[in-house]
Amino acid sequence: MEFFNDATLMAAGHALSTLLQFNRIIFLVFGVTVGLAIGLLPGIGGLTGFALLVPFTYTMDPYAAFAMLLGMASVITTSDVIPAVLFGVPGHAASQATVLDGLPMTKRGEASRALSACYMSSLMGGLIGAVILAVSLPLVRPFVLSIGTPEMLSLTVFGVSMVSALSGNAPLRGVVAACFGILVGMIGTNVATGQMRWTGDILYLQDGIPLVPIILGIFALPELCELAIRRTAIAQNVQFTSREGMRQGVVDSFRNWFLVLRCGGLGAILGAVPGITGAVTDWIAYGHALQTAKGAKQSFTKGDVRGVIAPEAANNAREGGSLVPMLSFGVPAAQRRPFCSAR
């Protein structure tokens, strides 16, 4: 472990003391507040947050600007679970898998338990991602440089193969849905050759079909139509009070600590790979929990608390992992970090 010498520890201590100055902590808190507010709004992602905050950073102290932007980006995947759990509407592409068990828990009257489990697992996953970031940053350069087109293809094939694990007793439906997703993803410009695929004469399609409108149409519209037809609340009987549900969610997260640890490590590793976004990470983590958790095949998608713990732990751990290529090579791991890397 020659990387972790006295110079490395001194640099880490200097960075911590630089960040903990009062004026920079204020900007960090401001960025976190903005990120939480943006995450509550379905369809509003990190790029909108950067568009709002980046103009303020041009004359700011670089450390304060970095803290503000990073604080905003890190919590968007935390607050977007509120619309996902309460309304079945993913606040961001990274919270799609949370809907599968979060909404059934809300319909059972366990919304407070589901939200508490999401937040506690997100906290634990974020800490796991931070630890992995601190340990792997000096060692990650050979790993990231070794990832090329074959490795990206294998990860893509692995992500598509997870459909078979999530389809249960109807694998044909899963295959059809995966093929439909691939066809939709092919619309736009081929980044390798510049060729236009299935765009016609529509300029809007040259950039491809955005993922957020698709998931809002798939998840949000059916749920809104159902509520409008029934004219009733989502939950008929509340199982827990707010305090009891929050306590139970925390207990559930600690009870499934090994699942949080596995999914957190998985999310951090996937986050370190440029191009792997939260829309992929949460499904892989959900599929991993489905295959490894005891009795998951019978209880998942029906309101199992482990179905919200696994993707949320992976999503927040991914934030730490995604900083590895950004800080090592200046390569943003996801679309919403270009300004951080430029900074």
PDB file of C-alpha atoms in Angstrom, residues 27-333:
ATOM      1  CA  PHE A  27     -22.227  26.878  -0.498  1.00  0.00           C
ATOM      2  CA  LEU A  28     -22.215  23.112   0.019  1.00  0.00           C
ATOM      3  CA  VAL A  29     -25.438  23.328   2.041  1.00  0.00           C
ATOM      4  CA  PHE A  30     -26.951  25.576  -0.618  1.00  0.00           C
ATOM      5  CA  GLY A  31     -26.095  23.081  -3.348  1.00  0.00           C
ATOM      6  CA  VAL A  32     -27.599  20.225  -1.326  1.00  0.00           C
ATOM      7  CA  THR A  33     -30.806  22.230  -0.802  1.00  0.00           C
ATOM      8  CA  VAL A  34     -31.126  22.966  -4.517  1.00  0.00           C
ATOM      9  CA  GLY A  35     -30.456  19.317  -5.374  1.00  0.00           C
ATOM     10  CA  LEU A  36     -33.132  18.091  -2.974  1.00  0.00           C
ATOM     11  CA  ALA A  37     -35.664  20.515  -4.454  1.00  0.00           C
ATOM     12  CA  ILE A  38     -34.842  19.505  -8.034  1.00  0.00           C
ATOM     13  CA  GLY A  39     -35.035  15.799  -7.210  1.00  0.00           C
ATOM     14  CA  LEU A  40     -38.595  16.221  -5.959  1.00  0.00           C
ATOM     15  CA  LEU A  41     -39.786  17.299  -9.414  1.00  0.00           C
ATOM     16  CA  PRO A  42     -40.350  14.376 -11.801  1.00  0.00           C
ATOM     17  CA  GLY A  43     -38.483  14.745 -15.070  1.00  0.00           C
ATOM     18  CA  ILE A  44     -36.082  17.434 -13.840  1.00  0.00           C
ATOM     19  CA  GLY A  45     -32.580  16.004 -13.744  1.00  0.00           C
ATOM     20  CA  GLY A  46     -29.072  17.068 -12.855  1.00  0.00           C
ATOM     21  CA  LEU A  47     -28.474  18.962 -16.093  1.00  0.00           C
ATOM     22  CA  THR A  48     -31.168  21.436 -15.090  1.00  0.00           C
ATOM     23  CA  GLY A  49     -29.468  21.920 -11.751  1.00  0.00           C
ATOM     24  CA  PHE A  50     -26.151  22.587 -13.442  1.00  0.00           C
ATOM     25  CA  ALA A  51     -27.802  25.044 -15.799  1.00  0.00           C
ATOM     26  CA  LEU A  52     -29.167  26.919 -12.769  1.00  0.00           C
ATOM     27  CA  LEU A  53     -25.998  26.943 -10.664  1.00  0.00           C
ATOM     28  CA  VAL A  54     -23.085  27.097 -13.118  1.00  0.00           C
ATOM     29  CA  PRO A  55     -23.565  30.811 -13.997  1.00  0.00           C
ATOM     30  CA  PHE A  56     -22.935  31.629 -10.328  1.00  0.00           C
ATOM     31  CA  THR A  57     -19.606  29.778 -10.279  1.00  0.00           C
ATOM     32  CA  TYR A  58     -17.695  31.902 -12.791  1.00  0.00           C
ATOM     33  CA  THR A  59     -16.548  34.420 -10.173  1.00  0.00           C
ATOM     34  CA  MET A  60     -16.593  32.076  -7.178  1.00  0.00           C
ATOM     35  CA  ASP A  61     -13.782  30.425  -5.292  1.00  0.00           C
ATOM     36  CA  PRO A  62     -13.068  27.138  -7.161  1.00  0.00           C
ATOM     37  CA  TYR A  63     -13.354  25.013  -4.004  1.00  0.00           C
ATOM     38  CA  ALA A  64     -16.685  26.576  -3.017  1.00  0.00           C
ATOM     39  CA  ALA A  65     -18.001  26.200  -6.584  1.00  0.00           C
ATOM     40  CA  PHE A  66     -16.960  22.553  -6.708  1.00  0.00           C
ATOM     41  CA  ALA A  67     -18.579  21.901  -3.320  1.00  0.00           C
ATOM     42  CA  MET A  68     -21.833  23.567  -4.401  1.00  0.00           C
ATOM     43  CA  LEU A  69     -22.099  21.684  -7.702  1.00  0.00           C
ATOM     44  CA  LEU A  70     -21.105  18.370  -6.169  1.00  0.00           C
ATOM     45  CA  GLY A  71     -23.530  18.818  -3.279  1.00  0.00           C
ATOM     46  CA  MET A  72     -26.331  19.492  -5.732  1.00  0.00           C
ATOM     47  CA  ALA A  73     -25.506  16.484  -7.932  1.00  0.00           C
ATOM     48  CA  SER A  74     -25.047  14.047  -5.056  1.00  0.00           C
ATOM     49  CA  VAL A  75     -28.524  14.365  -3.515  1.00  0.00           C
ATOM     50  CA  ILE A  76     -30.729  14.344  -6.613  1.00  0.00           C
ATOM     51  CA  THR A  77     -30.896  10.552  -6.514  1.00  0.00           C
ATOM     52  CA  THR A  78     -31.846  10.814  -2.820  1.00  0.00           C
ATOM     53  CA  SER A  79     -34.897  13.043  -3.056  1.00  0.00           C
ATOM     54  CA  ASP A  80     -36.242  11.557  -6.295  1.00  0.00           C
ATOM     55  CA  VAL A  81     -37.507   8.543  -4.329  1.00  0.00           C
ATOM     56  CA  ILE A  82     -40.349  10.665  -2.895  1.00  0.00           C
ATOM     57  CA  PRO A  83     -42.404  10.794  -6.133  1.00  0.00           C
ATOM     58  CA  ALA A  84     -41.279   7.253  -6.970  1.00  0.00           C
ATOM     59  CA  VAL A  85     -42.579   5.797  -3.695  1.00  0.00           C
ATOM     60  CA  LEU A  86     -45.617   8.008  -3.117  1.00  0.00           C
ATOM     61  CA  PHE A  87     -46.945   8.314  -6.676  1.00  0.00           C
ATOM     62  CA  GLY A  88     -45.177   5.656  -8.723  1.00  0.00           C
ATOM     63  CA  VAL A  89     -43.549   8.362 -10.833  1.00  0.00           C
ATOM     64  CA  PRO A  90     -39.727   8.138 -11.014  1.00  0.00           C
ATOM     65  CA  GLY A  91     -38.264  11.518 -10.219  1.00  0.00           C
ATOM     66  CA  HIS A  92     -35.206  10.538 -12.240  1.00  0.00           C
ATOM     67  CA  ALA A  93     -34.121   7.632 -14.427  1.00  0.00           C
ATOM     68  CA  ALA A  94     -32.169   6.232 -11.476  1.00  0.00           C
ATOM     69  CA  SER A  95     -35.312   5.576  -9.416  1.00  0.00           C
ATOM     70  CA  GLN A  96     -37.187   3.346 -11.848  1.00  0.00           C
ATOM     71  CA  ALA A  97     -36.550   0.112  -9.950  1.00  0.00           C
ATOM     72  CA  THR A  98     -37.620   1.727  -6.666  1.00  0.00           C
ATOM     73  CA  VAL A  99     -41.155   2.077  -8.030  1.00  0.00           C
ATOM     74  CA  LEU A 100     -41.639  -1.684  -8.293  1.00  0.00           C
ATOM     75  CA  ASP A 101     -41.742  -2.224  -4.527  1.00  0.00           C
ATOM     76  CA  GLY A 102     -42.064   1.337  -3.234  1.00  0.00           C
ATOM     77  CA  LEU A 103     -45.520   1.956  -4.692  1.00  0.00           C
ATOM     78  CA  PRO A 104     -46.999  -1.359  -3.448  1.00  0.00           C
ATOM     79  CA  MET A 105     -45.710  -0.492   0.039  1.00  0.00           C
ATOM     80  CA  THR A 106     -47.442   2.887  -0.208  1.00  0.00           C
ATOM     81  CA  LYS A 107     -50.686   1.205  -1.240  1.00  0.00           C
ATOM     82  CA  ARG A 108     -50.387  -0.986   1.857  1.00  0.00           C
ATOM     83  CA  GLY A 109     -50.013   2.111   4.013  1.00  0.00           C
ATOM     84  CA  GLU A 110     -46.254   1.692   4.561  1.00  0.00           C
ATOM     85  CA  ALA A 111     -45.057   4.819   2.780  1.00  0.00           C
ATOM     86  CA  SER A 112     -43.117   6.140   5.782  1.00  0.00           C
ATOM     87  CA  ARG A 113     -41.351   2.805   6.189  1.00  0.00           C
ATOM     88  CA  ALA A 114     -40.410   2.704   2.492  1.00  0.00           C
ATOM     89  CA  LEU A 115     -39.088   6.283   2.481  1.00  0.00           C
ATOM     90  CA  SER A 116     -37.118   5.737   5.678  1.00  0.00           C
ATOM     91  CA  ALA A 117     -35.571   2.561   4.260  1.00  0.00           C
ATOM     92  CA  CYS A 118     -34.685   4.437   1.062  1.00  0.00           C
ATOM     93  CA  TYR A 119     -32.975   7.245   2.935  1.00  0.00           C
ATOM     94  CA  MET A 120     -31.078   5.037   5.368  1.00  0.00           C
ATOM     95  CA  SER A 121     -29.872   2.692   2.612  1.00  0.00           C
ATOM     96  CA  SER A 122     -28.906   5.747   0.547  1.00  0.00           C
ATOM     97  CA  LEU A 123     -26.880   7.057   3.485  1.00  0.00           C
ATOM     98  CA  MET A 124     -25.126   3.739   3.973  1.00  0.00           C
ATOM     99  CA  GLY A 125     -24.547   3.328   0.231  1.00  0.00           C
ATOM    100  CA  GLY A 126     -23.142   6.849  -0.026  1.00  0.00           C
ATOM    101  CA  LEU A 127     -20.654   6.100   2.753  1.00  0.00           C
ATOM    102  CA  ILE A 128     -19.651   2.877   1.004  1.00  0.00           C
ATOM    103  CA  GLY A 129     -19.105   4.777  -2.237  1.00  0.00           C
ATOM    104  CA  ALA A 130     -17.024   7.419  -0.450  1.00  0.00           C
ATOM    105  CA  VAL A 131     -14.810   4.771   1.156  1.00  0.00           C
ATOM    106  CA  ILE A 132     -14.338   2.981  -2.162  1.00  0.00           C
ATOM    107  CA  LEU A 133     -13.523   6.318  -3.824  1.00  0.00           C
ATOM    108  CA  ALA A 134     -10.881   7.139  -1.212  1.00  0.00           C
ATOM    109  CA  VAL A 135      -9.287   3.693  -1.412  1.00  0.00           C
ATOM    110  CA  SER A 136      -9.427   3.132  -5.167  1.00  0.00           C
ATOM    111  CA  LEU A 137      -8.560   6.580  -6.522  1.00  0.00           C
ATOM    112  CA  PRO A 138      -4.780   5.981  -6.499  1.00  0.00           C
ATOM    113  CA  LEU A 139      -5.201   2.488  -7.979  1.00  0.00           C
ATOM    114  CA  VAL A 140      -7.930   2.957 -10.550  1.00  0.00           C
ATOM    115  CA  ARG A 141      -6.021   4.279 -13.550  1.00  0.00           C
ATOM    116  CA  PRO A 142      -5.087   0.845 -15.022  1.00  0.00           C
ATOM    117  CA  PHE A 143      -8.647  -0.397 -14.436  1.00  0.00           C
ATOM    118  CA  VAL A 144     -10.346   2.503 -16.230  1.00  0.00           C
ATOM    119  CA  LEU A 145      -7.847   2.548 -19.095  1.00  0.00           C
ATOM    120  CA  SER A 146      -8.435  -1.159 -19.691  1.00  0.00           C
ATOM    121  CA  ILE A 147     -12.169  -0.653 -20.367  1.00  0.00           C
ATOM    122  CA  GLY A 148     -12.771  -0.468 -24.089  1.00  0.00           C
ATOM    123  CA  THR A 149     -15.456  -1.305 -26.610  1.00  0.00           C
ATOM    124  CA  PRO A 150     -15.522  -5.085 -25.875  1.00  0.00           C
ATOM    125  CA  GLU A 151     -15.976  -4.466 -22.154  1.00  0.00           C
ATOM    126  CA  MET A 152     -18.743  -1.931 -22.763  1.00  0.00           C
ATOM    127  CA  LEU A 153     -20.468  -4.417 -25.083  1.00  0.00           C
ATOM    128  CA  SER A 154     -20.278  -7.133 -22.425  1.00  0.00           C
ATOM    129  CA  LEU A 155     -21.791  -4.782 -19.833  1.00  0.00           C
ATOM    130  CA  THR A 156     -24.579  -3.900 -22.262  1.00  0.00           C
ATOM    131  CA  VAL A 157     -25.313  -7.559 -22.944  1.00  0.00           C
ATOM    132  CA  PHE A 158     -25.281  -8.210 -19.197  1.00  0.00           C
ATOM    133  CA  GLY A 159     -27.769  -5.396 -18.623  1.00  0.00           C
ATOM    134  CA  VAL A 160     -30.113  -6.788 -21.276  1.00  0.00           C
ATOM    135  CA  SER A 161     -29.749 -10.293 -19.864  1.00  0.00           C
ATOM    136  CA  MET A 162     -31.032  -8.997 -16.511  1.00  0.00           C
ATOM    137  CA  VAL A 163     -34.454  -8.831 -18.192  1.00  0.00           C
ATOM    138  CA  SER A 164     -34.716 -12.592 -17.867  1.00  0.00           C
ATOM    139  CA  ALA A 165     -34.148 -12.314 -14.118  1.00  0.00           C
ATOM    140  CA  LEU A 166     -36.755  -9.577 -13.711  1.00  0.00           C
ATOM    141  CA  SER A 167     -39.421 -11.133 -15.919  1.00  0.00           C
ATOM    142  CA  GLY A 168     -40.395 -13.898 -13.497  1.00  0.00           C
ATOM    143  CA  ASN A 169     -42.724 -16.422 -15.078  1.00  0.00           C
ATOM    144  CA  ALA A 170     -43.166 -14.405 -18.280  1.00  0.00           C
ATOM    145  CA  PRO A 171     -39.711 -14.282 -19.904  1.00  0.00           C
ATOM    146  CA  LEU A 172     -41.178 -13.667 -23.368  1.00  0.00           C
ATOM    147  CA  ARG A 173     -42.684 -10.381 -22.199  1.00  0.00           C
ATOM    148  CA  GLY A 174     -39.314  -9.343 -20.845  1.00  0.00           C
ATOM    149  CA  VAL A 175     -37.572 -10.172 -24.103  1.00  0.00           C
ATOM    150  CA  VAL A 176     -40.155  -8.172 -26.054  1.00  0.00           C
ATOM    151  CA  ALA A 177     -39.736  -5.198 -23.717  1.00  0.00           C
ATOM    152  CA  ALA A 178     -35.929  -5.402 -24.025  1.00  0.00           C
ATOM    153  CA  CYS A 179     -36.102  -5.526 -27.812  1.00  0.00           C
ATOM    154  CA  PHE A 180     -38.465  -2.557 -27.818  1.00  0.00           C
ATOM    155  CA  GLY A 181     -36.033  -0.630 -25.628  1.00  0.00           C
ATOM    156  CA  ILE A 182     -33.151  -1.437 -27.975  1.00  0.00           C
ATOM    157  CA  LEU A 183     -35.176  -0.229 -30.955  1.00  0.00           C
ATOM    158  CA  VAL A 184     -36.012   3.031 -29.195  1.00  0.00           C
ATOM    159  CA  GLY A 185     -32.373   3.465 -28.213  1.00  0.00           C
ATOM    160  CA  MET A 186     -31.277   3.100 -31.839  1.00  0.00           C
ATOM    161  CA  ILE A 187     -33.181   6.231 -32.856  1.00  0.00           C
ATOM    162  CA  GLY A 188     -30.826   9.144 -33.384  1.00  0.00           C
ATOM    163  CA  THR A 189     -27.265   9.675 -34.573  1.00  0.00           C
ATOM    164  CA  ASN A 190     -24.755   6.850 -34.577  1.00  0.00           C
ATOM    165  CA  VAL A 191     -21.913   8.321 -32.558  1.00  0.00           C
ATOM    166  CA  ALA A 192     -19.350   6.090 -34.288  1.00  0.00           C
ATOM    167  CA  THR A 193     -20.245   6.827 -37.919  1.00  0.00           C
ATOM    168  CA  GLY A 194     -22.472   9.912 -37.775  1.00  0.00           C
ATOM    169  CA  GLN A 195     -25.230   8.053 -39.605  1.00  0.00           C
ATOM    170  CA  MET A 196     -28.837   9.050 -38.911  1.00  0.00           C
ATOM    171  CA  ARG A 197     -30.998   6.104 -37.830  1.00  0.00           C
ATOM    172  CA  TRP A 198     -34.791   6.268 -38.066  1.00  0.00           C
ATOM    173  CA  THR A 199     -34.881  10.036 -37.706  1.00  0.00           C
ATOM    174  CA  GLY A 200     -36.735  10.865 -40.922  1.00  0.00           C
ATOM    175  CA  ASP A 201     -36.748  14.607 -41.441  1.00  0.00           C
ATOM    176  CA  ILE A 202     -37.401  15.384 -37.754  1.00  0.00           C
ATOM    177  CA  LEU A 203     -34.560  17.420 -36.299  1.00  0.00           C
ATOM    178  CA  TYR A 204     -35.620  16.599 -32.736  1.00  0.00           C
ATOM    179  CA  LEU A 205     -34.939  12.881 -33.242  1.00  0.00           C
ATOM    180  CA  GLN A 206     -31.312  13.379 -34.240  1.00  0.00           C
ATOM    181  CA  ASP A 207     -30.343  13.501 -30.556  1.00  0.00           C
ATOM    182  CA  GLY A 208     -32.326  10.342 -29.807  1.00  0.00           C
ATOM    183  CA  ILE A 209     -35.342   9.807 -27.593  1.00  0.00           C
ATOM    184  CA  PRO A 210     -34.760  11.188 -24.070  1.00  0.00           C
ATOM    185  CA  LEU A 211     -35.182   8.568 -21.372  1.00  0.00           C
ATOM    186  CA  VAL A 212     -37.025  10.733 -18.850  1.00  0.00           C
ATOM    187  CA  PRO A 213     -40.151  11.379 -21.002  1.00  0.00           C
ATOM    188  CA  ILE A 214     -40.334   7.656 -21.729  1.00  0.00           C
ATOM    189  CA  ILE A 215     -40.283   6.602 -18.088  1.00  0.00           C
ATOM    190  CA  LEU A 216     -42.761   9.341 -17.192  1.00  0.00           C
ATOM    191  CA  GLY A 217     -45.100   8.040 -19.879  1.00  0.00           C
ATOM    192  CA  ILE A 218     -44.682   4.414 -18.790  1.00  0.00           C
ATOM    193  CA  PHE A 219     -44.973   4.929 -15.032  1.00  0.00           C
ATOM    194  CA  ALA A 220     -46.768   8.232 -14.485  1.00  0.00           C
ATOM    195  CA  LEU A 221     -49.676   8.208 -16.921  1.00  0.00           C
ATOM    196  CA  PRO A 222     -51.120   4.781 -15.935  1.00  0.00           C
ATOM    197  CA  GLU A 223     -50.937   5.647 -12.237  1.00  0.00           C
ATOM    198  CA  LEU A 224     -52.538   9.067 -12.727  1.00  0.00           C
ATOM    199  CA  CYS A 225     -55.315   7.543 -14.835  1.00  0.00           C
ATOM    200  CA  GLU A 226     -55.973   4.871 -12.204  1.00  0.00           C
ATOM    201  CA  LEU A 227     -56.206   7.448  -9.413  1.00  0.00           C
ATOM    202  CA  ALA A 228     -58.495   9.631 -11.507  1.00  0.00           C
ATOM    203  CA  ILE A 229     -60.822   6.711 -12.255  1.00  0.00           C
ATOM    204  CA  ARG A 230     -60.973   5.394  -8.674  1.00  0.00           C
ATOM    205  CA  ARG A 231     -61.087   8.873  -7.075  1.00  0.00           C
ATOM    206  CA  THR A 232     -59.568   7.492  -3.903  1.00  0.00           C
ATOM    207  CA  ALA A 233     -56.307   7.860  -2.034  1.00  0.00           C
ATOM    208  CA  ILE A 234     -53.374   5.630  -2.878  1.00  0.00           C
ATOM    209  CA  ALA A 235     -53.415   3.969   0.546  1.00  0.00           C
ATOM    210  CA  GLN A 236     -56.708   2.892   2.092  1.00  0.00           C
ATOM    211  CA  ASN A 237     -55.287   1.781   5.457  1.00  0.00           C
ATOM    212  CA  VAL A 238     -52.165   3.283   6.995  1.00  0.00           C
ATOM    213  CA  GLN A 239     -50.113   0.588   8.714  1.00  0.00           C
ATOM    214  CA  PHE A 240     -47.571   2.819  10.459  1.00  0.00           C
ATOM    215  CA  THR A 241     -47.561   6.295  11.904  1.00  0.00           C
ATOM    216  CA  SER A 242     -44.822   8.562  10.587  1.00  0.00           C
ATOM    217  CA  ARG A 243     -42.528   7.956  13.555  1.00  0.00           C
ATOM    218  CA  GLU A 244     -43.129   4.204  13.701  1.00  0.00           C
ATOM    219  CA  GLY A 245     -42.630   3.831   9.962  1.00  0.00           C
ATOM    220  CA  MET A 246     -39.385   5.796  10.018  1.00  0.00           C
ATOM    221  CA  ARG A 247     -38.081   3.674  12.858  1.00  0.00           C
ATOM    222  CA  GLN A 248     -39.054   0.466  11.083  1.00  0.00           C
ATOM    223  CA  GLY A 249     -37.363   1.570   7.852  1.00  0.00           C
ATOM    224  CA  VAL A 250     -34.104   2.244   9.683  1.00  0.00           C
ATOM    225  CA  VAL A 251     -34.323  -1.174  11.351  1.00  0.00           C
ATOM    226  CA  ASP A 252     -34.945  -2.821   7.964  1.00  0.00           C
ATOM    227  CA  SER A 253     -31.855  -1.186   6.481  1.00  0.00           C
ATOM    228  CA  PHE A 254     -29.600  -2.329   9.311  1.00  0.00           C
ATOM    229  CA  ARG A 255     -31.163  -5.788   9.291  1.00  0.00           C
ATOM    230  CA  ASN A 256     -30.251  -6.126   5.594  1.00  0.00           C
ATOM    231  CA  TRP A 257     -26.782  -4.610   6.020  1.00  0.00           C
ATOM    232  CA  PHE A 258     -25.117  -7.281   3.895  1.00  0.00           C
ATOM    233  CA  LEU A 259     -27.474  -6.537   0.998  1.00  0.00           C
ATOM    234  CA  VAL A 260     -26.666  -2.821   1.366  1.00  0.00           C
ATOM    235  CA  LEU A 261     -22.950  -3.623   1.388  1.00  0.00           C
ATOM    236  CA  ARG A 262     -23.166  -5.785  -1.739  1.00  0.00           C
ATOM    237  CA  CYS A 263     -25.335  -3.372  -3.701  1.00  0.00           C
ATOM    238  CA  GLY A 264     -23.273  -0.404  -2.541  1.00  0.00           C
ATOM    239  CA  GLY A 265     -20.076  -2.025  -3.772  1.00  0.00           C
ATOM    240  CA  LEU A 266     -21.776  -2.989  -7.021  1.00  0.00           C
ATOM    241  CA  GLY A 267     -23.031   0.567  -7.552  1.00  0.00           C
ATOM    242  CA  ALA A 268     -19.615   2.088  -6.821  1.00  0.00           C
ATOM    243  CA  ILE A 269     -17.888  -0.233  -9.296  1.00  0.00           C
ATOM    244  CA  LEU A 270     -20.460   0.428 -12.022  1.00  0.00           C
ATOM    245  CA  GLY A 271     -20.284   4.160 -11.348  1.00  0.00           C
ATOM    246  CA  ALA A 272     -16.552   4.133 -12.042  1.00  0.00           C
ATOM    247  CA  VAL A 273     -17.218   2.940 -15.602  1.00  0.00           C
ATOM    248  CA  PRO A 274     -17.850   5.954 -17.894  1.00  0.00           C
ATOM    249  CA  GLY A 275     -21.213   5.703 -19.628  1.00  0.00           C
ATOM    250  CA  ILE A 276     -22.931   3.519 -17.018  1.00  0.00           C
ATOM    251  CA  THR A 277     -25.683   5.730 -15.620  1.00  0.00           C
ATOM    252  CA  GLY A 278     -28.169   5.312 -12.800  1.00  0.00           C
ATOM    253  CA  ALA A 279     -30.760   4.002 -15.253  1.00  0.00           C
ATOM    254  CA  VAL A 280     -28.618   0.867 -15.578  1.00  0.00           C
ATOM    255  CA  THR A 281     -27.189   0.649 -12.061  1.00  0.00           C
ATOM    256  CA  ASP A 282     -30.507   0.460 -10.233  1.00  0.00           C
ATOM    257  CA  TRP A 283     -31.815  -2.362 -12.441  1.00  0.00           C
ATOM    258  CA  ILE A 284     -28.611  -4.380 -12.057  1.00  0.00           C
ATOM    259  CA  ALA A 285     -28.744  -3.926  -8.274  1.00  0.00           C
ATOM    260  CA  TYR A 286     -32.429  -4.849  -8.216  1.00  0.00           C
ATOM    261  CA  GLY A 287     -31.742  -7.951 -10.295  1.00  0.00           C
ATOM    262  CA  HIS A 288     -28.875  -8.915  -8.015  1.00  0.00           C
ATOM    263  CA  ALA A 289     -31.123  -8.622  -4.955  1.00  0.00           C
ATOM    264  CA  LEU A 290     -33.832 -10.618  -6.706  1.00  0.00           C
ATOM    265  CA  GLN A 291     -31.424 -13.465  -7.409  1.00  0.00           C
ATOM    266  CA  THR A 292     -29.604 -13.532  -4.056  1.00  0.00           C
ATOM    267  CA  ALA A 293     -32.104 -12.483  -1.358  1.00  0.00           C
ATOM    268  CA  LYS A 294     -34.006 -15.300   0.357  1.00  0.00           C
ATOM    269  CA  GLY A 295     -37.601 -15.586  -0.892  1.00  0.00           C
ATOM    270  CA  ALA A 296     -37.188 -12.562  -3.164  1.00  0.00           C
ATOM    271  CA  LYS A 297     -38.722 -14.219  -6.219  1.00  0.00           C
ATOM    272  CA  GLN A 298     -42.023 -14.600  -4.385  1.00  0.00           C
ATOM    273  CA  SER A 299     -42.129 -11.207  -2.638  1.00  0.00           C
ATOM    274  CA  PHE A 300     -40.391  -8.722  -4.959  1.00  0.00           C
ATOM    275  CA  THR A 301     -42.664  -6.318  -6.919  1.00  0.00           C
ATOM    276  CA  LYS A 302     -45.306  -6.919  -4.223  1.00  0.00           C
ATOM    277  CA  GLY A 303     -43.996  -4.521  -1.606  1.00  0.00           C
ATOM    278  CA  ASP A 304     -40.784  -6.083  -0.272  1.00  0.00           C
ATOM    279  CA  VAL A 305     -38.677  -3.514   1.573  1.00  0.00           C
ATOM    280  CA  ARG A 306     -35.529  -5.130   0.201  1.00  0.00           C
ATOM    281  CA  GLY A 307     -36.694  -4.076  -3.262  1.00  0.00           C
ATOM    282  CA  VAL A 308     -36.243  -0.412  -2.323  1.00  0.00           C
ATOM    283  CA  ILE A 309     -33.118  -0.884  -0.214  1.00  0.00           C
ATOM    284  CA  ALA A 310     -31.050  -2.518  -2.971  1.00  0.00           C
ATOM    285  CA  PRO A 311     -31.413   0.060  -5.786  1.00  0.00           C
ATOM    286  CA  GLU A 312     -31.142   3.052  -3.456  1.00  0.00           C
ATOM    287  CA  ALA A 313     -27.942   1.768  -1.870  1.00  0.00           C
ATOM    288  CA  ALA A 314     -26.470   1.233  -5.334  1.00  0.00           C
ATOM    289  CA  ASN A 315     -27.582   4.643  -6.609  1.00  0.00           C
ATOM    290  CA  ASN A 316     -25.910   6.662  -3.879  1.00  0.00           C
ATOM    291  CA  ALA A 317     -22.777   4.507  -3.912  1.00  0.00           C
ATOM    292  CA  ARG A 318     -22.587   5.170  -7.645  1.00  0.00           C
ATOM    293  CA  GLU A 319     -22.104   8.861  -6.888  1.00  0.00           C
ATOM    294  CA  GLY A 320     -18.801   8.117  -5.194  1.00  0.00           C
ATOM    295  CA  GLY A 321     -17.718   5.703  -7.891  1.00  0.00           C
ATOM    296  CA  SER A 322     -18.559   8.156 -10.687  1.00  0.00           C
ATOM    297  CA  LEU A 323     -16.073  10.635  -9.234  1.00  0.00           C
ATOM    298  CA  VAL A 324     -13.192   8.218  -9.886  1.00  0.00           C
ATOM    299  CA  PRO A 325     -12.906   8.743 -13.687  1.00  0.00           C
ATOM    300  CA  MET A 326     -13.821  12.415 -13.314  1.00  0.00           C
ATOM    301  CA  LEU A 327     -11.042  13.186 -10.850  1.00  0.00           C
ATOM    302  CA  SER A 328      -8.515  10.819 -12.447  1.00  0.00           C
ATOM    303  CA  PHE A 329      -9.007  11.656 -16.124  1.00  0.00           C
ATOM    304  CA  GLY A 330     -11.446  14.565 -16.310  1.00  0.00           C
ATOM    305  CA  VAL A 331     -13.971  12.211 -17.949  1.00  0.00           C
ATOM    306  CA  PRO A 332     -17.534  12.617 -16.608  1.00  0.00           C
ATOM    307  CA  ALA A 333     -19.022   9.235 -15.757  1.00  0.00           C
TER     308      ALA A 333
END
